[in-house]
mmCIF file of C-alpha atoms in Angstrom:
data_model
loop_
_atom_site.group_PDB
_atom_site.id
_atom_site.type_symbol
_atom_site.label_atom_id
_atom_site.label_comp_id
_atom_site.label_asym_id
_atom_site.label_seq_id
_atom_site.Cartn_x
_atom_site.Cartn_y
_atom_site.Cartn_z
ATOM 1 C CA MET K 323 -8.521 -26.542 43.024
ATOM 2 C CA GLN K 324 -6.992 -24.360 40.326
ATOM 3 C CA GLN K 325 -7.429 -25.363 36.705
ATOM 4 C CA GLN K 326 -4.211 -25.324 34.678
ATOM 5 C CA LEU K 327 -4.347 -23.380 31.432
ATOM 6 C CA PRO K 328 -3.023 -24.997 28.245
ATOM 7 C CA SER K 329 0.367 -23.831 27.027
ATOM 8 C CA LYS K 330 0.592 -21.707 23.896
ATOM 9 C CA ALA K 331 2.536 -24.496 22.192
ATOM 10 C CA SER K 332 -0.279 -26.951 22.916
ATOM 11 C CA ILE K 333 -2.783 -24.480 21.474
ATOM 12 C CA VAL K 334 -0.670 -24.289 18.299
ATOM 13 C CA ARG K 335 -0.687 -28.103 18.139
ATOM 14 C CA ASP K 336 -4.482 -28.154 18.611
ATOM 15 C CA HIS K 337 -4.920 -25.694 15.722
ATOM 16 C CA MET K 338 -2.601 -27.809 13.552
ATOM 17 C CA ASP K 339 -4.473 -31.016 14.368
ATOM 18 C CA ALA K 340 -7.794 -29.368 13.510
ATOM 19 C CA GLY K 341 -6.456 -27.970 10.226
ATOM 20 C CA ARG K 342 -6.668 -24.367 11.395
ATOM 21 C CA TRP K 343 -3.304 -23.466 9.892
ATOM 22 C CA ALA K 344 -3.883 -19.715 9.736
ATOM 23 C CA GLU K 345 -4.566 -19.639 13.487
ATOM 24 C CA ALA K 346 -1.573 -21.880 14.233
ATOM 25 C CA ILE K 347 0.728 -19.665 12.150
ATOM 26 C CA ARG K 348 -0.702 -16.470 13.665
ATOM 27 C CA LEU K 349 -0.096 -17.668 17.214
ATOM 28 C CA ALA K 350 3.338 -19.179 16.544
ATOM 29 C CA ALA K 351 4.525 -16.022 14.768
ATOM 30 C CA ALA K 352 4.216 -14.161 18.082
ATOM 31 C CA PHE K 353 6.589 -16.531 19.891
ATOM 32 C CA PRO K 354 9.903 -14.869 20.805
ATOM 33 C CA ARG K 355 12.168 -17.836 20.006
ATOM 34 C CA LEU K 356 11.499 -19.692 16.789
ATOM 35 C CA ASP K 357 15.161 -20.266 15.960
ATOM 36 C CA LYS K 358 15.733 -21.465 12.383
ATOM 37 C CA HIS K 359 11.982 -21.520 11.691
ATOM 38 C CA ARG K 360 11.430 -17.824 12.419
ATOM 39 C CA ASN K 361 11.588 -16.353 8.908
ATOM 40 C CA ILE K 362 9.602 -19.197 7.376
ATOM 41 C CA ILE K 363 6.809 -18.806 9.940
ATOM 42 C CA LEU K 364 6.777 -15.022 9.564
ATOM 43 C CA ASP K 365 6.565 -15.341 5.765
ATOM 44 C CA ALA K 366 3.676 -17.777 6.189
ATOM 45 C CA ARG K 367 1.898 -15.307 8.462
ATOM 46 C CA THR K 368 2.320 -12.639 5.789
ATOM 47 C CA ALA K 369 0.987 -15.080 3.184
ATOM 48 C CA TYR K 370 -2.227 -15.327 5.213
ATOM 49 C CA THR K 371 -2.535 -11.645 6.111
ATOM 50 C CA ASN K 372 -1.136 -9.842 3.060
ATOM 51 C CA PRO K 373 -0.404 -12.201 0.170
ATOM 52 C CA ARG K 374 -0.082 -9.357 -2.341
ATOM 53 C CA TRP K 375 2.966 -8.093 -0.447
ATOM 54 C CA LEU K 376 4.720 -11.426 -0.917
ATOM 55 C CA VAL K 377 3.839 -11.419 -4.628
ATOM 56 C CA GLN K 378 5.492 -8.006 -4.938
ATOM 57 C CA LEU K 379 8.590 -9.506 -3.317
ATOM 58 C CA GLY K 380 8.545 -12.383 -5.798
ATOM 59 C CA ILE K 381 7.442 -14.994 -3.232
ATOM 60 C CA ASP K 382 4.571 -17.381 -3.993
ATOM 61 C CA PRO K 383 2.089 -17.014 -1.085
ATOM 62 C CA GLU K 384 0.877 -20.626 -1.363
ATOM 63 C CA ALA K 385 4.454 -21.918 -1.245
ATOM 64 C CA ALA K 386 5.109 -19.718 1.794
ATOM 65 C CA LYS K 387 2.037 -21.174 3.522
ATOM 66 C CA GLN K 388 3.127 -24.746 2.812
ATOM 67 C CA ALA K 389 6.660 -23.996 4.038
ATOM 68 C CA GLY K 390 5.141 -22.500 7.198
ATOM 69 C CA HIS K 391 3.053 -25.610 7.771
ATOM 70 C CA ALA K 392 6.171 -27.778 7.417
ATOM 71 C CA ALA K 393 8.095 -25.528 9.820
ATOM 72 C CA LEU K 394 5.314 -25.796 12.414
ATOM 73 C CA ARG K 395 5.242 -29.576 12.046
ATOM 74 C CA GLU K 396 8.999 -29.733 12.595
ATOM 75 C CA ARG K 397 9.007 -27.266 15.475
ATOM 76 C CA PHE K 398 5.892 -28.349 17.398
ATOM 77 C CA ALA K 399 5.198 -31.972 16.441
#
């Protein structure tokens, strides 16, 4: 009997539930269709990987992370 692998969306949800937001954002940012959440999630990924870049753009990295968390909750909850 073949074991079914978990979907990527369920892995994102698992990371969210465990409080591993950086991992959840990293994985979700690679999804091809994020619709209205796309830019928010990509900014959150940048906040985790290169926060100084966002500061140079005048964006608060912590605010970008929190917005990314909210976008993931809305998209995957």
